[in-house]
Coordinates of C-alpha atoms and ligand atoms in Angstrom, one line a residue:
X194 CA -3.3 -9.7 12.6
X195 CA -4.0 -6.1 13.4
X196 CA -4.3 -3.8 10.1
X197 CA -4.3 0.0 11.3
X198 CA -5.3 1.8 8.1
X199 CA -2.8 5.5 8.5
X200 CA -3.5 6.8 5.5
X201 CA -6.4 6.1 2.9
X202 CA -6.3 8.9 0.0
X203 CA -4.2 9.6 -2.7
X204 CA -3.0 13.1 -1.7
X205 CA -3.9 14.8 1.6
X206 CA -6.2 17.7 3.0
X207 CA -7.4 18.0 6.9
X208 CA -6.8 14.3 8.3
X209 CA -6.9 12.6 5.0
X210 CA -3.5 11.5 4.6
X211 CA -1.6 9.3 2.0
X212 CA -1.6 5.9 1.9
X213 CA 0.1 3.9 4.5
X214 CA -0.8 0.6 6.3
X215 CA 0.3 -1.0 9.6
X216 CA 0.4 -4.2 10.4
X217 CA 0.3 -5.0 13.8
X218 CA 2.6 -1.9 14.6
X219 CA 5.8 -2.9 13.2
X220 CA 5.2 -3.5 9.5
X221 CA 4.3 -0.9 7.1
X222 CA 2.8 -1.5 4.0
X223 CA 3.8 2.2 1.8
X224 CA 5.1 5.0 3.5
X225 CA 2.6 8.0 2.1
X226 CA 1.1 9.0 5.7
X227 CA 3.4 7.1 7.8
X228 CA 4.8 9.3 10.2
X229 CA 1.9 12.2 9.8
X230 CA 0.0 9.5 11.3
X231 CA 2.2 7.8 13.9
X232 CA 3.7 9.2 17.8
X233 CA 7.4 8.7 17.8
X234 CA 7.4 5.7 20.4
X235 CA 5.0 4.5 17.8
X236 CA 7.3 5.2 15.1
X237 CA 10.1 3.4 16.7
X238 CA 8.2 0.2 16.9
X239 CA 8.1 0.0 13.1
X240 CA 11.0 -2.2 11.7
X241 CA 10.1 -2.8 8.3
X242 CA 8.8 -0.9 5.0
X243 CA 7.0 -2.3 2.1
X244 CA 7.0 0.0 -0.8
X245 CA 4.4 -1.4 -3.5
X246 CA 6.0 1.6 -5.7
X247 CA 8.6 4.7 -5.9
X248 CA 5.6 7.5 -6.5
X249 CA 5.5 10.1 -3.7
X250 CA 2.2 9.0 -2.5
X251 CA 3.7 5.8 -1.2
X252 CA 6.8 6.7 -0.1
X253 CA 7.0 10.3 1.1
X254 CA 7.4 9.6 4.4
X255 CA 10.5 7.6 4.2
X256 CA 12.2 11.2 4.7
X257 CA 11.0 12.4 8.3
X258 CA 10.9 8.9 9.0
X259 CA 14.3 9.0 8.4
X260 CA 14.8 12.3 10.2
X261 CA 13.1 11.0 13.3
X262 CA 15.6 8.2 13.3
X263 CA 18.4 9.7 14.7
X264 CA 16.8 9.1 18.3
X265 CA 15.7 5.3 17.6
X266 CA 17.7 2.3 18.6
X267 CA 17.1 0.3 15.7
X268 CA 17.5 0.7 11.9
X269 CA 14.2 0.0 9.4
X270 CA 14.1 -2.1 6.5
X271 CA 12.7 -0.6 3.6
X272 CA 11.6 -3.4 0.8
X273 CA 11.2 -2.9 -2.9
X274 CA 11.8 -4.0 -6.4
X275 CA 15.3 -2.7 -7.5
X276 CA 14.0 -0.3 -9.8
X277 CA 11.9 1.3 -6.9
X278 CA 14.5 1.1 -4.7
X279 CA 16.6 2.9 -7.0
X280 CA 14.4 6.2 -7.9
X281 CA 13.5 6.4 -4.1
X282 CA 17.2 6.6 -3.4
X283 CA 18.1 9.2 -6.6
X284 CA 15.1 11.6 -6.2
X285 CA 13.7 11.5 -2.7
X286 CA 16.8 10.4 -0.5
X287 CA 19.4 12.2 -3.2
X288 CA 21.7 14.0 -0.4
X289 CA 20.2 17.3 -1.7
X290 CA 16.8 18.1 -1.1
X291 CA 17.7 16.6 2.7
X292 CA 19.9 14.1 4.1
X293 CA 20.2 11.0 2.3
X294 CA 19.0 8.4 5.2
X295 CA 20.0 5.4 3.6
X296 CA 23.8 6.4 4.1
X297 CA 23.2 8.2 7.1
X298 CA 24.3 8.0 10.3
X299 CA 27.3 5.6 8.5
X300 CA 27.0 4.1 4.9
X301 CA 28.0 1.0 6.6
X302 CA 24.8 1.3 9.1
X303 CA 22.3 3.6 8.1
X304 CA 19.1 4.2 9.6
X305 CA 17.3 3.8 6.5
X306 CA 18.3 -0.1 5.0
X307 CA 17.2 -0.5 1.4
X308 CA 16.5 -3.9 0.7
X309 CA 15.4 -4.7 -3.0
X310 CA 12.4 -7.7 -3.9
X311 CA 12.4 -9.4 -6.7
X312 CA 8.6 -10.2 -8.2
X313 CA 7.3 -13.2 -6.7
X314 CA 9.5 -13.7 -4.7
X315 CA 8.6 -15.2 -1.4
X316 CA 10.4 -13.8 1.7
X317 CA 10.2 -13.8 6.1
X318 CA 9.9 -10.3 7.0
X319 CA 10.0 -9.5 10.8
X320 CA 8.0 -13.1 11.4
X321 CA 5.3 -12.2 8.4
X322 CA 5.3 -14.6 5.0
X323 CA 5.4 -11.8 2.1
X324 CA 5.1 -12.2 -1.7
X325 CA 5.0 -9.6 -3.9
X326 CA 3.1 -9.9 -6.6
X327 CA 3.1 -7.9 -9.7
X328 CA 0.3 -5.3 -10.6
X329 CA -0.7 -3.0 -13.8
X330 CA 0.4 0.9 -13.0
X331 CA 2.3 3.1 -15.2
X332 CA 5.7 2.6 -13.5
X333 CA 7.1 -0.8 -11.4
X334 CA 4.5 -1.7 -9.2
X335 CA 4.1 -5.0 -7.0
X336 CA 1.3 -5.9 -4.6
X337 CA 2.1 -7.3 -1.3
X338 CA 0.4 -10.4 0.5
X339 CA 1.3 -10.7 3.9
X340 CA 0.6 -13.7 6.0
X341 CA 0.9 -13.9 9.8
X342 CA 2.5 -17.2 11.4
X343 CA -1.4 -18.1 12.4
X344 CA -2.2 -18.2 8.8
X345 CA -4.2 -15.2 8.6
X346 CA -3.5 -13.1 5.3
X347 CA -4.0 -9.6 3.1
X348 CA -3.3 -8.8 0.0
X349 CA -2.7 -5.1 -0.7
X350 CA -2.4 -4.0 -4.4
X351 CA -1.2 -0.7 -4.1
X352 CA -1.2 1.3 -7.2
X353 CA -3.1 -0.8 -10.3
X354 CA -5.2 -0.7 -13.3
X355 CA -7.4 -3.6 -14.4
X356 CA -5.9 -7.0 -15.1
X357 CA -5.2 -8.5 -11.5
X358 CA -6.1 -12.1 -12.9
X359 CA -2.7 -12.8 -13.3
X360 CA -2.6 -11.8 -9.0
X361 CA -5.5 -13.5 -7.8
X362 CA -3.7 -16.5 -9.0
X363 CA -1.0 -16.5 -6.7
X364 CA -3.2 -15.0 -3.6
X365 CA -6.2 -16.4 -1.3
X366 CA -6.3 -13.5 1.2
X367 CA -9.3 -12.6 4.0
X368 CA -8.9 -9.4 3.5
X369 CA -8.5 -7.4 0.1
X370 CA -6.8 -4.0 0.3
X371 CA -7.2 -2.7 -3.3
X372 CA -7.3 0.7 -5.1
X373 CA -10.0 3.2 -6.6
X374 CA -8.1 6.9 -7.9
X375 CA -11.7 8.3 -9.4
X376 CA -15.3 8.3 -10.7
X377 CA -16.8 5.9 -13.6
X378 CA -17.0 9.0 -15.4
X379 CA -13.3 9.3 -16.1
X380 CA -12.6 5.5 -16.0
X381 CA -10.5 5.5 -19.5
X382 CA -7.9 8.1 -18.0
X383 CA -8.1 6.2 -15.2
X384 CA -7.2 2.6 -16.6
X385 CA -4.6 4.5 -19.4
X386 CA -2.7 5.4 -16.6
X387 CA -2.7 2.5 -14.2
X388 CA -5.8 3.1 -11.8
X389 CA -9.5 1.5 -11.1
X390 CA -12.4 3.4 -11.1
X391 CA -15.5 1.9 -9.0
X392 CA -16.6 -0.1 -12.4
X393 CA -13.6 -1.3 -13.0
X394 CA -13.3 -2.9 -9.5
X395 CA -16.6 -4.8 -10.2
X396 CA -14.7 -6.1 -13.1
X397 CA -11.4 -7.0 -11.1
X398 CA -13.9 -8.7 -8.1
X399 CA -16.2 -10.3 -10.4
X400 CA -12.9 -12.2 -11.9
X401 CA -11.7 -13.0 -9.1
X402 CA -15.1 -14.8 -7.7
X403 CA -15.1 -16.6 -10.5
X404 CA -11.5 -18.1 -10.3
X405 CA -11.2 -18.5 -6.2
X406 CA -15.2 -19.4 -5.7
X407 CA -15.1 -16.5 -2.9
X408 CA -14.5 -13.1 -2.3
X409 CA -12.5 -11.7 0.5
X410 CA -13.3 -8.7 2.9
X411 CA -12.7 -5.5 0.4
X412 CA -11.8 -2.1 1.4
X413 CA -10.9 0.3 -0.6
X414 CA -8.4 3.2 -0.4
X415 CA -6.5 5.6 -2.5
X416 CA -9.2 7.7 -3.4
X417 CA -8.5 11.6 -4.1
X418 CA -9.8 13.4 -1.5
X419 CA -12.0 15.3 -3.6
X420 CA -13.8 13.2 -5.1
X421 CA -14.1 10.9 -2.0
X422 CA -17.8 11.4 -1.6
X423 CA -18.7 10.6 -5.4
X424 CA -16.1 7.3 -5.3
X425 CA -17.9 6.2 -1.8
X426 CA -21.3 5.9 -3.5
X427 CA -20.3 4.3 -6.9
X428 CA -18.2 1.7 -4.7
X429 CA -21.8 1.2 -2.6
X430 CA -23.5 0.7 -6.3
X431 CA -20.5 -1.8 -6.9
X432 CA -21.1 -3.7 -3.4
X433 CA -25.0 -3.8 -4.0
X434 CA -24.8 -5.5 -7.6
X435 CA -22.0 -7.9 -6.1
X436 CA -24.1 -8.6 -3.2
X437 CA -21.2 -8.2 -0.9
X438 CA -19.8 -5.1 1.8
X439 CA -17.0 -3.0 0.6
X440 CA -15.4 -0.9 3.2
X441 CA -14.1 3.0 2.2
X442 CA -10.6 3.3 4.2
X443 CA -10.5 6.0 6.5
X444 CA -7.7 7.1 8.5
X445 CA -7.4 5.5 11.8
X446 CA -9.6 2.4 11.3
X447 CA -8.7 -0.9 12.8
X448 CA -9.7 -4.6 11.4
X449 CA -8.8 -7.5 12.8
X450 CA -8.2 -10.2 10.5
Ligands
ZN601 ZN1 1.3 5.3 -8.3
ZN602 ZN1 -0.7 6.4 -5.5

């Protein structure tokens, strides 16, 4: 499986873009920095969305996605939880602010196909084994693990505050893709709203240690771009004490898992 990180920040300035992932160029985990980051032929090779989440970070790009689609042979499936599914289609994709690509070019078949998840449910998407798991923010949020017919698998959290026990029951992945939105130093804004801070992700990966007996390969994204240097070295405090690497995501970086 070939993870192509697009976007790894939380907003955007320069080439830090928001958060989007590829899986080996045709499944997209969040939308954020999709198609800032991708060449239309690549574009055109993506057939499905996974949207952990309705907040613009995650799902901006849906619109010039959408836009770009007129020229593409084939329609995308965009996943989500109903009520995600929903606000995407009554505030970003409302018919006013721009076209409304998930009735467009024919209600009947639009470019855009909206296809909602239920939490834990267990589905084949495009070949991939995906469950969606569900996660701690301040509005409907699932996690994603995705598992590749050769058995490899991620687990990506999108958006979440501490308490991921209740995930790392349901997921064994090689490769953790998990969130820090800020410093130690504003932690409790940071957890009352739905978000780790570099101290609480030594909380989240100690737990997890201690119910799976390992811990996967970390990286972290979603970190505001401002504040990326400060996050980067309390993350490399958080590595050091858990005796493990963690990886900052960076726009453009490849791993193979
Ligand atoms: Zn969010
Ligand atoms: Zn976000």
């Amino acid at each position: 499986m070939q993870v192509r990180i697009l976007g790894a920040h939380s907003s955007e300035a320069g080439e830090m873009r928001m958060v989007s992932i590829l899986i080996d160029g045709v499944l997209a985990l969040d939308a954020g920095g999709l198609t800032s980051s991708l060449s239309l032929s690549e574009q055109q090779k993506v057939k499905a969305i996974l949207l952990t989440h309705h907040h613009f970070d995650h799902s901006r790009d849906l619109v010039t996605l959408g836009a770009n689609g007129a020229t593409f042979p084939s329609p995308v499936d965009v996943y989500g939880l109903r009520q995600t599914l929903d606000m995407v289609n009554s505030c970003l994709l409302d018919g006013k602010m721009y076209a409304d690509f998930s009735k467009w070019p024919s209600k009947e078949k639009p470019f855009l196909q909206l296809k909602a998840i239920d939490p834990l449910q267990r589905r084949n998407i495009q070949g991939y084994d995906v469950l969606s798991v569900p996660v701690q923010h301040s509005v409907p949020s699932v996690g994603f693990q995705v598992t590749s017919k050769d058995g490899k698998s991620l687990f990506y959290t999108g958006d979440t505050g501490p308490g991921l026990a209740s995930c790392w029951q349901h997921t064994s992945p090689q490769l953790l893709i998990i969130e820090v939105s800020g410093v130690n130093e504003v932690q409790d804004f940071l957890r009352s709203v739905g978000h780790l801070s570099p101290e609480l992700l030594k909380e989240e990966l100690g737990q997890f240690r201690q119910m799976k007996g390992y811990l996967p390969r970390v990286l972290v994204i979603h970190v505001p771009p401002r504040f990326r240097s400060e996050v980067e070295k309390e993350v490399k405090k958080v590595a050091r004490e858990l005796v493990i690497d963690i990886d900052i995501g960076y726009e453009g970086m490849k791993i193979t898992v």
